[in-house]
Tab-separated table of C-alpha atoms and ligand atoms in Angstrom:
chain	number	residue	atom	x	y	z
A	1362	UNK	CA	24.630	52.258	-204.934
A	1363	UNK	CA	24.494	48.536	-205.667
A	1364	UNK	CA	21.347	47.760	-207.705
A	1365	UNK	CA	18.885	45.356	-206.055
A	1366	UNK	CA	19.501	42.304	-208.296
A	1367	UNK	CA	23.241	42.508	-207.697
A	1368	UNK	CA	22.701	43.018	-203.977
A	1369	UNK	CA	20.573	39.849	-203.729
A	1370	UNK	CA	23.198	37.738	-205.496
A	1371	UNK	CA	26.136	39.264	-203.650
A	1372	UNK	CA	24.553	38.642	-200.259
A	1373	UNK	CA	23.790	35.009	-201.141
A	1374	UNK	CA	27.278	34.406	-202.536
A	1375	UNK	CA	28.779	35.615	-199.249
A	1376	UNK	CA	26.587	33.181	-197.348
A	1377	UNK	CA	27.587	30.337	-199.681
A	1378	UNK	CA	31.290	31.116	-199.384
A	1379	UNK	CA	30.980	31.223	-195.608
A	1380	UNK	CA	29.218	27.869	-195.627
A	1381	UNK	CA	31.682	26.114	-197.864
A	1382	UNK	CA	34.777	27.543	-196.221
A	1383	UNK	CA	33.808	25.766	-193.007
A	1384	UNK	CA	32.489	22.607	-194.689
A	1385	UNK	CA	35.006	21.665	-197.328
A	1386	UNK	CA	37.764	20.648	-194.940
A	1387	UNK	CA	36.719	17.665	-192.852
A	1388	UNK	CA	39.729	18.059	-190.585
A	1389	UNK	CA	38.856	21.594	-189.583
A	1390	UNK	CA	35.238	20.733	-188.967
A	1391	UNK	CA	34.684	17.779	-186.626
A	1392	UNK	CA	31.490	15.909	-187.431
A	1393	UNK	CA	30.095	16.035	-183.924
A	1394	UNK	CA	31.006	19.564	-182.886
A	1395	UNK	CA	28.831	21.227	-180.239
A	1396	UNK	CA	27.705	23.697	-182.854
A	1397	UNK	CA	26.348	20.927	-185.039
A	1398	UNK	CA	24.522	19.137	-182.273
A	1399	UNK	CA	22.624	22.290	-181.415
A	1400	UNK	CA	21.344	22.590	-184.992
A	1401	UNK	CA	18.505	20.804	-186.686
A	1402	UNK	CA	19.715	18.935	-189.794
A	1403	UNK	CA	17.590	21.342	-191.796
A	1404	UNK	CA	19.576	24.265	-190.427
A	1405	UNK	CA	22.808	22.686	-191.628
A	1406	UNK	CA	21.742	22.815	-195.296
A	1407	UNK	CA	23.758	25.245	-197.416
A	1408	UNK	CA	22.035	28.341	-198.808
A	1409	UNK	CA	20.521	27.754	-202.237
A	1410	UNK	CA	21.958	30.254	-204.712
A	1411	UNK	CA	19.398	29.307	-207.357
A	1412	UNK	CA	16.564	30.825	-205.294
A	1413	UNK	CA	18.558	34.074	-205.136
A	1414	UNK	CA	18.960	33.980	-208.920
A	1415	UNK	CA	15.188	33.533	-209.317
A	1416	UNK	CA	14.591	36.512	-207.013
A	1417	UNK	CA	17.111	38.661	-208.906
A	1418	UNK	CA	15.479	37.678	-212.221
A	1419	UNK	CA	11.985	38.504	-210.953
A	1420	UNK	CA	13.222	41.824	-209.596
A	1421	UNK	CA	14.757	42.767	-212.976
A	1422	UNK	CA	11.526	41.781	-214.789
A	1423	UNK	CA	9.457	43.884	-212.371
A	1424	UNK	CA	11.558	46.873	-213.484
A	1425	UNK	CA	10.527	46.161	-217.096
A	1426	UNK	CA	13.820	44.566	-218.211
A	1427	UNK	CA	13.346	42.180	-221.185
A	1428	UNK	CA	15.188	39.350	-219.485
A	1429	UNK	CA	16.684	36.542	-221.585
A	1430	UNK	CA	16.985	33.504	-219.382
A	1431	UNK	CA	19.801	31.094	-220.237
A	1432	UNK	CA	20.031	30.056	-216.610
A	1433	UNK	CA	17.727	27.137	-215.965
A	1434	UNK	CA	18.451	23.615	-217.197
A	1435	UNK	CA	14.863	22.735	-218.037
A	1436	UNK	CA	14.077	21.863	-221.683
A	1437	UNK	CA	11.951	24.520	-223.384
A	1438	UNK	CA	10.540	22.112	-225.972
A	1439	UNK	CA	7.520	19.895	-225.330
A	1440	UNK	CA	7.553	16.169	-224.698
A	1441	UNK	CA	7.302	14.315	-228.070
A	1442	UNK	CA	3.581	14.229	-229.070
A	1443	UNK	CA	3.710	10.436	-229.469
A	1444	UNK	CA	4.416	10.147	-225.735
A	1445	UNK	CA	1.749	12.656	-224.759
A	1446	UNK	CA	-0.802	10.623	-226.743
A	1447	UNK	CA	0.163	7.443	-224.926
A	1448	UNK	CA	-0.300	9.219	-221.625
A	1449	UNK	CA	-3.745	10.504	-222.538
A	1450	UNK	CA	-4.886	7.028	-223.500
A	1451	UNK	CA	-3.299	5.464	-220.424
A	1452	UNK	CA	-4.732	8.140	-218.128
A	1453	UNK	CA	-8.236	7.094	-219.210
A	1454	UNK	CA	-7.628	3.490	-218.182
A	1455	UNK	CA	-9.209	2.877	-214.749
A	1456	UNK	CA	-6.747	0.036	-214.157
A	1457	UNK	CA	-4.061	2.690	-213.801
A	1458	UNK	CA	-5.997	4.777	-211.276
A	1459	UNK	CA	-5.066	2.585	-208.357
A	1460	UNK	CA	-1.794	2.556	-206.436
A	1461	UNK	CA	1.139	1.690	-208.679
A	1462	UNK	CA	3.458	-1.279	-208.146
A	1463	UNK	CA	5.766	0.110	-205.489
A	1464	UNK	CA	9.132	-0.772	-207.055
A	1465	UNK	CA	7.959	-0.244	-210.609
A	1466	UNK	CA	5.724	-2.001	-213.095
A	1467	UNK	CA	7.136	-5.451	-213.960
A	1468	UNK	CA	6.855	-4.865	-217.714
A	1469	UNK	CA	8.624	-1.497	-217.451
A	1470	UNK	CA	11.432	-3.075	-215.438
A	1471	UNK	CA	11.861	-5.722	-218.142
A	1472	UNK	CA	11.959	-2.980	-220.781
A	1473	UNK	CA	14.599	-1.104	-218.747
A	1474	UNK	CA	16.708	-4.266	-218.488
A	1475	UNK	CA	16.420	-4.815	-222.262
A	1476	UNK	CA	17.326	-1.178	-222.882
A	1477	UNK	CA	20.413	-1.437	-220.639
A	1478	UNK	CA	21.502	-4.496	-222.631
A	1479	UNK	CA	20.777	-3.099	-226.083
A	1480	UNK	CA	21.945	0.451	-225.499
A	1481	UNK	CA	24.759	0.022	-222.953
A	1482	UNK	CA	25.824	-3.622	-223.116
A	1483	UNK	CA	24.908	-4.210	-219.465
A	1484	UNK	CA	23.136	-7.396	-218.367
A	1485	UNK	CA	20.570	-6.670	-215.685
A	1486	UNK	CA	18.077	-8.749	-213.733
A	1487	UNK	CA	14.849	-6.727	-213.934
A	1488	UNK	CA	13.410	-8.122	-210.734
A	1489	UNK	CA	16.406	-7.549	-208.423
A	1490	UNK	CA	18.511	-4.860	-210.055
A	1491	UNK	CA	16.049	-2.237	-211.315
A	1492	UNK	CA	13.986	0.303	-209.386
A	1493	UNK	CA	11.609	2.906	-210.818
A	1494	UNK	CA	11.931	6.381	-209.266
A	1495	UNK	CA	9.913	9.589	-209.059
A	1496	UNK	CA	12.718	11.414	-210.866
A	1497	UNK	CA	16.406	10.787	-210.286
A	1498	UNK	CA	16.578	13.620	-207.746
A	1499	UNK	CA	14.224	11.624	-205.549
A	1500	UNK	CA	16.426	8.514	-205.744
A	1501	UNK	CA	19.660	10.417	-205.197
A	1502	UNK	CA	18.056	12.271	-202.311
A	1503	UNK	CA	16.965	9.079	-200.572
A	1504	UNK	CA	20.138	7.077	-201.185
A	1505	UNK	CA	22.078	8.326	-198.115
A	1506	UNK	CA	19.213	7.126	-195.901
A	1507	UNK	CA	20.137	3.568	-196.905
A	1508	UNK	CA	23.631	3.646	-195.445
A	1509	UNK	CA	24.497	6.878	-193.623
A	1510	UNK	CA	24.065	7.296	-189.890
A	1511	UNK	CA	25.161	10.082	-187.552
A	1512	UNK	CA	28.953	10.412	-187.775
A	1513	UNK	CA	29.259	8.791	-191.216
A	1514	UNK	CA	30.357	10.702	-194.250
A	1515	UNK	CA	29.929	10.659	-198.008
A	1516	UNK	CA	32.327	11.858	-200.688
A	1517	UNK	CA	30.848	14.438	-203.025
A	1518	UNK	CA	32.257	16.464	-205.895
A	1519	UNK	CA	32.853	20.197	-205.574
A	1520	UNK	CA	31.576	21.375	-208.051
A	1521	UNK	CA	28.371	19.394	-208.383
A	1522	UNK	CA	24.600	19.057	-208.276
A	1523	UNK	CA	23.724	20.151	-204.725
A	1524	UNK	CA	21.513	17.153	-203.853
A	1525	UNK	CA	24.367	14.756	-202.984
A	1526	UNK	CA	25.617	16.885	-200.110
A	1527	UNK	CA	22.201	18.067	-198.965
A	1528	UNK	CA	20.777	14.540	-198.812
A	1529	UNK	CA	23.826	13.440	-196.832
A	1530	UNK	CA	23.214	16.191	-194.281
A	1531	UNK	CA	19.519	15.309	-194.026
A	1532	UNK	CA	20.510	11.687	-193.326
A	1533	UNK	CA	22.729	12.899	-190.469
A	1534	UNK	CA	26.046	12.514	-192.279
A	1535	UNK	CA	28.799	14.825	-193.311
A	1536	UNK	CA	29.578	15.459	-196.995
A	1537	UNK	CA	33.317	15.616	-197.688
A	1538	UNK	CA	34.164	17.393	-200.882
A	1539	UNK	CA	36.817	16.640	-203.466
A	1540	UNK	CA	37.760	18.939	-206.322
A	1541	UNK	CA	36.906	18.726	-210.013
A	1542	UNK	CA	39.434	20.868	-211.831
A	1543	UNK	CA	39.844	22.148	-215.358
A	1544	UNK	CA	43.383	20.765	-215.646
A	1545	UNK	CA	41.970	17.306	-214.954
A	1546	UNK	CA	39.142	17.659	-217.483
A	1547	UNK	CA	36.746	18.113	-214.513
A	1548	UNK	CA	37.346	14.522	-213.432
A	1549	UNK	CA	38.362	13.931	-209.798
A	1550	UNK	CA	41.812	12.800	-208.741
A	1551	UNK	CA	41.309	9.354	-207.316
A	1552	UNK	CA	44.234	9.727	-204.916
A	1553	UNK	CA	42.429	12.747	-203.402
A	1554	UNK	CA	39.263	10.695	-202.943
A	1555	UNK	CA	41.330	7.855	-201.501
A	1556	UNK	CA	42.855	10.084	-198.851
A	1557	UNK	CA	39.509	11.697	-197.949
A	1558	UNK	CA	37.886	8.313	-197.326
A	1559	UNK	CA	38.037	6.752	-193.875
A	1560	UNK	CA	36.237	3.941	-192.051
A	1561	UNK	CA	33.109	6.137	-191.719
A	1562	UNK	CA	32.875	6.834	-195.474
A	1563	UNK	CA	29.849	5.160	-197.000
A	1564	UNK	CA	29.149	6.546	-200.442
A	1565	UNK	CA	30.982	8.093	-203.363
A	1566	UNK	CA	28.783	10.305	-205.549
A	1567	UNK	CA	29.849	11.015	-209.110
A	1568	UNK	CA	27.988	12.583	-211.993
A	1569	UNK	CA	29.060	11.755	-215.547
A	1570	UNK	CA	28.171	13.141	-218.003
A	1571	UNK	CA	28.627	16.089	-215.695
A	1572	UNK	CA	26.367	19.014	-214.940
A	1573	UNK	CA	27.512	21.791	-215.263
A	1574	UNK	CA	30.791	21.118	-217.091
A	1575	UNK	CA	29.666	18.618	-219.742
A	1576	UNK	CA	32.708	16.423	-218.975
A	1577	UNK	CA	32.397	12.680	-219.611
A	1578	UNK	CA	34.202	9.750	-217.982
A	1579	UNK	CA	35.727	6.913	-219.992
A	1580	UNK	CA	35.968	3.169	-219.306
A	1581	UNK	CA	39.480	3.438	-217.821
A	1582	UNK	CA	38.296	6.050	-215.311
A	1583	UNK	CA	35.383	3.878	-214.215
A	1584	UNK	CA	37.589	0.794	-213.848
A	1585	UNK	CA	39.978	2.659	-211.534
A	1586	UNK	CA	37.138	4.229	-209.574
A	1587	UNK	CA	35.479	0.862	-209.079
A	1588	UNK	CA	38.756	-0.553	-207.803
A	1589	UNK	CA	39.050	2.332	-205.301
A	1590	UNK	CA	35.482	1.732	-204.104
A	1591	UNK	CA	36.198	-1.960	-203.582
A	1592	UNK	CA	39.283	-1.108	-201.506
A	1593	UNK	CA	37.542	1.566	-199.436
A	1594	UNK	CA	34.237	-0.319	-199.158
A	1595	UNK	CA	32.264	2.532	-200.695
A	1596	UNK	CA	28.984	2.349	-202.556
A	1597	UNK	CA	29.582	4.013	-205.926
A	1598	UNK	CA	26.628	6.082	-207.139
A	1599	UNK	CA	26.774	7.605	-210.599
A	1600	UNK	CA	24.199	10.241	-211.441
A	1601	UNK	CA	23.677	9.553	-215.152
A	1602	UNK	CA	20.789	11.970	-215.728
A	1603	UNK	CA	22.579	13.319	-218.831
A	1604	UNK	CA	23.874	9.999	-220.163
A	1605	UNK	CA	21.892	10.269	-223.395
A	1606	UNK	CA	22.313	14.006	-223.932
A	1607	UNK	CA	25.592	13.739	-225.808
A	1608	UNK	CA	27.053	15.721	-228.674
A	1609	UNK	CA	27.201	14.230	-232.202
A	1610	UNK	CA	29.777	11.464	-232.492
A	1611	UNK	CA	30.013	10.895	-228.722
A	1612	UNK	CA	28.965	7.432	-227.509
A	1613	UNK	CA	27.413	7.508	-224.052
A	1614	UNK	CA	29.052	5.074	-221.623
A	1615	UNK	CA	27.309	3.659	-218.581
A	1616	UNK	CA	29.527	3.186	-215.516
A	1617	UNK	CA	27.798	-0.188	-215.053
A	1618	UNK	CA	29.474	-1.530	-218.198
A	1619	UNK	CA	32.728	-1.706	-216.204
A	1620	UNK	CA	31.183	-3.103	-213.004
A	1621	UNK	CA	30.344	-6.593	-211.833
A	1622	UNK	CA	26.723	-6.120	-210.827
A	1623	UNK	CA	26.819	-9.240	-208.640
A	1624	UNK	CA	29.756	-8.131	-206.489
A	1625	UNK	CA	30.307	-4.361	-206.882
A	1626	UNK	CA	28.143	-2.182	-204.633
A	1627	UNK	CA	27.124	0.223	-207.380
A	1628	UNK	CA	24.050	2.125	-208.402
A	1629	UNK	CA	23.450	4.302	-211.442
A	1630	UNK	CA	20.625	6.811	-211.744
A	1631	UNK	CA	18.980	7.289	-215.142
A	1632	UNK	CA	16.253	9.755	-215.927
A	1633	UNK	CA	13.694	10.328	-218.652
A	1634	UNK	CA	13.602	14.040	-217.761
A	1635	UNK	CA	16.299	15.264	-220.122
A	1636	UNK	CA	16.093	12.348	-222.590
A	1637	UNK	CA	12.535	13.147	-223.570
A	1638	UNK	CA	11.783	16.693	-222.343
A	1639	UNK	CA	9.833	15.155	-219.479
A	1640	UNK	CA	11.119	17.077	-216.449
A	1641	UNK	CA	7.586	17.706	-215.217
A	1642	UNK	CA	6.467	14.073	-215.484
A	1643	UNK	CA	8.758	12.750	-212.747
A	1644	UNK	CA	10.014	9.380	-213.863
A	1645	UNK	CA	13.493	7.887	-213.653
A	1646	UNK	CA	15.088	4.612	-212.661
A	1647	UNK	CA	18.061	3.178	-210.825
A	1648	UNK	CA	20.040	0.122	-211.892
A	1649	UNK	CA	22.625	-1.538	-209.706
A	1650	UNK	CA	23.688	-4.182	-207.211
A	1651	UNK	CA	20.620	-6.026	-205.911
A	1652	UNK	CA	21.285	-5.172	-202.244
A	1653	UNK	CA	21.807	-1.459	-202.926
A	1654	UNK	CA	18.633	-1.412	-205.024
A	1655	UNK	CA	16.713	-3.305	-202.359
A	1656	UNK	CA	17.883	-0.911	-199.621
A	1657	UNK	CA	16.764	2.095	-201.635
A	1658	UNK	CA	13.429	0.419	-202.390
A	1659	UNK	CA	12.899	-0.170	-198.666
A	1660	UNK	CA	13.543	3.502	-197.878
A	1661	UNK	CA	11.114	4.498	-200.612
A	1662	UNK	CA	8.479	2.018	-199.472
A	1663	UNK	CA	8.470	3.823	-196.142
A	1664	UNK	CA	7.919	7.201	-197.771
A	1665	UNK	CA	6.261	7.101	-201.202
A	1666	UNK	CA	3.976	4.916	-203.269
A	1667	UNK	CA	5.642	4.886	-206.650
A	1668	UNK	CA	5.039	6.503	-210.039
A	1669	UNK	CA	1.577	6.867	-211.661
A	1670	UNK	CA	1.246	3.691	-213.752
A	1671	UNK	CA	0.130	5.648	-216.834
A	1672	UNK	CA	3.453	7.542	-216.732
A	1673	UNK	CA	5.258	4.205	-216.410
A	1674	UNK	CA	3.421	3.006	-219.545
A	1675	UNK	CA	4.838	6.020	-221.399
A	1676	UNK	CA	8.357	5.208	-220.178
A	1677	UNK	CA	7.937	1.642	-221.387
A	1678	UNK	CA	7.140	2.887	-224.883
A	1679	UNK	CA	9.904	5.518	-224.879
A	1680	UNK	CA	12.633	3.021	-223.920
A	1681	UNK	CA	11.433	0.453	-226.467
A	1682	UNK	CA	11.812	0.368	-230.244
A	1683	UNK	CA	11.017	4.067	-230.630
A	1684	UNK	CA	13.921	5.088	-228.372
A	1685	UNK	CA	16.562	6.180	-230.894
A	1686	UNK	CA	14.248	8.187	-233.132
A	1687	UNK	CA	12.570	9.922	-230.175
A	1688	UNK	CA	15.925	10.792	-228.614
A	1689	UNK	CA	17.352	12.147	-231.848
A	1690	UNK	CA	14.432	14.590	-232.157
A	1691	UNK	CA	14.914	15.772	-228.584
A	1692	UNK	CA	18.661	16.388	-228.557
A	1693	UNK	CA	19.253	17.620	-232.144
A	1694	UNK	CA	18.376	21.300	-231.444
A	1695	UNK	CA	21.067	21.665	-228.781
A	1696	UNK	CA	23.955	21.359	-231.214
A	1697	UNK	CA	22.507	24.083	-233.433
A	1698	UNK	CA	22.058	26.330	-230.383
A	1699	UNK	CA	25.619	25.608	-229.234
A	1700	UNK	CA	26.793	26.832	-232.623
A	1701	UNK	CA	24.836	30.065	-232.141
A	1702	UNK	CA	26.640	31.028	-228.956
A	1703	UNK	CA	30.033	29.298	-228.592
A	1704	UNK	CA	31.719	31.111	-231.518
A	1705	UNK	CA	30.646	34.423	-229.956
A	1706	UNK	CA	32.247	33.502	-226.626
A	1707	UNK	CA	35.406	32.293	-228.330
A	1708	UNK	CA	35.642	35.440	-230.433
A	1709	UNK	CA	35.634	37.423	-227.203
A	1710	UNK	CA	38.627	35.359	-226.107
A	1711	UNK	CA	36.700	33.562	-223.346
A	1712	UNK	CA	37.642	29.972	-222.522
A	1713	UNK	CA	34.835	27.537	-223.300
A	1714	UNK	CA	35.302	24.022	-221.900
A	1715	UNK	CA	35.058	21.477	-224.758
A	1716	UNK	CA	32.024	19.690	-223.315
A	1717	UNK	CA	31.074	16.389	-224.883
A	1718	UNK	CA	27.639	16.089	-223.370
A	1719	UNK	CA	24.728	17.896	-221.681
A	1720	UNK	CA	22.981	21.010	-222.958
A	1721	UNK	CA	25.269	23.399	-221.102
A	1722	UNK	CA	28.080	25.683	-222.175
A	1723	UNK	CA	30.637	25.986	-219.373
A	1724	UNK	CA	32.792	29.090	-219.706
A	1725	UNK	CA	35.539	30.679	-217.648
A	1726	UNK	CA	34.689	34.121	-216.254
A	1727	UNK	CA	36.926	36.633	-218.026
A	1728	UNK	CA	39.175	38.900	-215.937
A	1729	UNK	CA	39.269	38.774	-212.158
A	1730	UNK	CA	35.582	38.962	-211.273
A	1731	UNK	CA	33.939	36.243	-209.198
A	1732	UNK	CA	31.266	34.226	-210.975
A	1733	UNK	CA	28.530	35.957	-208.974
A	1734	UNK	CA	29.800	39.467	-209.729
A	1735	UNK	CA	30.047	38.575	-213.406
A	1736	UNK	CA	26.540	37.066	-213.582
A	1737	UNK	CA	25.034	39.951	-211.603
A	1738	UNK	CA	26.609	42.368	-214.077
A	1739	UNK	CA	25.305	40.333	-217.049
A	1740	UNK	CA	21.814	40.649	-215.584
A	1741	UNK	CA	22.167	44.342	-214.837
A	1742	UNK	CA	23.858	45.448	-218.045
A	1743	UNK	CA	22.455	42.935	-220.566
A	1744	UNK	CA	19.259	41.616	-219.002
A	1745	UNK	CA	20.836	38.173	-219.475
A	1746	UNK	CA	20.566	35.365	-216.916
A	1747	UNK	CA	23.461	32.912	-216.797
A	1748	UNK	CA	24.330	30.770	-213.792
A	1749	UNK	CA	27.345	31.548	-211.596
A	1750	UNK	CA	29.591	28.542	-211.074
A	1751	UNK	CA	29.545	29.207	-207.330
A	1752	UNK	CA	25.985	27.799	-207.300
A	1753	UNK	CA	27.606	24.357	-207.788
A	1754	UNK	CA	30.109	24.818	-204.952
A	1755	UNK	CA	33.246	26.864	-204.433
A	1756	UNK	CA	35.004	24.737	-207.059
A	1757	UNK	CA	32.669	26.230	-209.659
A	1758	UNK	CA	33.624	29.805	-208.912
A	1759	UNK	CA	35.502	31.478	-211.748
A	1760	UNK	CA	33.155	29.804	-214.266
A	1761	UNK	CA	29.598	30.349	-215.445
A	1762	UNK	CA	27.009	28.124	-217.110
A	1763	UNK	CA	24.862	28.911	-220.124
A	1764	UNK	CA	21.918	26.610	-220.644
A	1765	UNK	CA	20.759	25.791	-224.177
A	1766	UNK	CA	17.246	24.928	-223.026
A	1767	UNK	CA	15.763	28.240	-224.155
A	1768	UNK	CA	14.184	28.910	-227.554
A	1769	UNK	CA	16.447	29.436	-230.584
A	1770	UNK	CA	15.382	33.095	-230.559
A	1771	UNK	CA	16.453	33.532	-226.941
A	1772	UNK	CA	19.777	31.780	-227.458
A	1773	UNK	CA	20.434	34.004	-230.501
A	1774	UNK	CA	19.406	37.104	-228.567
A	1775	UNK	CA	21.642	36.092	-225.652
A	1776	UNK	CA	24.548	35.633	-228.085
A	1777	UNK	CA	23.816	39.018	-229.659
A	1778	UNK	CA	23.806	40.777	-226.283
A	1779	UNK	CA	27.064	39.103	-225.242
A	1780	UNK	CA	28.697	39.979	-228.552
A	1781	UNK	CA	27.861	43.665	-228.123
A	1782	UNK	CA	28.923	43.718	-224.430
A	1783	UNK	CA	31.915	45.881	-223.686
B	626	PLP	C1	23.021	16.342	-212.501
B	626	PLP	C2	21.562	16.172	-212.291
B	626	PLP	N1	21.126	15.055	-211.704
B	626	PLP	C3	19.828	14.842	-211.472
B	626	PLP	C4	18.891	15.780	-211.830
B	626	PLP	C5	17.448	15.509	-211.493
B	626	PLP	O1	16.736	15.106	-212.590
B	626	PLP	P1	15.303	14.428	-212.423
B	626	PLP	O2	14.955	14.414	-210.982
B	626	PLP	O3	14.376	15.290	-213.206
B	626	PLP	O4	15.450	13.057	-212.986
B	626	PLP	C6	19.283	16.966	-212.442
B	626	PLP	C7	18.292	17.991	-212.791
B	626	PLP	O5	18.584	19.060	-213.249
B	626	PLP	C8	20.659	17.169	-212.689
B	626	PLP	O6	21.102	18.290	-213.259
């Protein structure tokens, strides 16, 4: 009999496969089929494998299993105390208790522009080219509403963070997927993107440094991609949530460094979530072409009222002079944790992708199992949660993701269990 945790994951993986097999080929699936018109946009969203993983985890815990969770990508360590102190002082200031400036506090936007110049060599006009967000997920999720109408499409990576495709569907569009493959270093082939794009293509989503693979894109890649977007009249959106979470010796490179912010229709999403262990605080920002930024701001003005000004005051401090020393303290533990687990995987003969960024370890599933079968077995036999690559799209199947955002003890224990696994 299949144990319950495995059954939950297996059922969800079948649903996901079914979904993607009819979605990934735009030719086989006309945008305005009768089937689609009869569905609410909400009903067109793909199943969310991560909820099934949570259910499987809870089920194992309820049976008394001492679960080690290396699944979620949410930093285990607290926000630096210096930032928490600034928040507590700012929270007591009645000036901050009123509605925030909708597009972001002017001083914070100036600080962001200075940071982009100092850190990434990008010259930015803080008034026209910067927008403060309630987390980068919020900005990415609203972006398709700026340019996608019924019958339009966007180009999204398979494998990738699910929001790009889901937000496209919610805006009434159709996400068309292109592959990220190991043999290409998990970068897309631009000729594939070029042939997917047509006159109804509006947006190209990319995510470098990449979750879950940890791949990074270099200047030459961005130059070619920008050229493609000019030719195909696409807005280029780079999700740079992990831009600062790089391994020692790796220099983070903003896509904007290669763009002409006055003429290229680009937007890059930055987030304080992973930079400063602030996932719960909800603050991020977008930088890009003034019209793209203005469009996104107009969508947001219709829906939300901005970020608590006290949280913006913290961001202003974090991106200022204290930036480098704060960041170093936040990302240093990940390298030590990587060292705890990667040698174990390699000793078992498993292929670990040589990631240059993020706090993930992206590993090929050994043997012929699917990623879901493998992860379900890891939970059943080891009490270890790791994320099946299928959760990032069919292109992720055959791989699994280990997150280094658990305590050192848990990472060590996870490594120990894997080492002893037959
Ligand atoms: C690739 C990627 N982009 C964006 C986000 C969203 O980050 P936030 O909304 O916290 O800025 C995440 C969160 O895990 C992510 O993995």
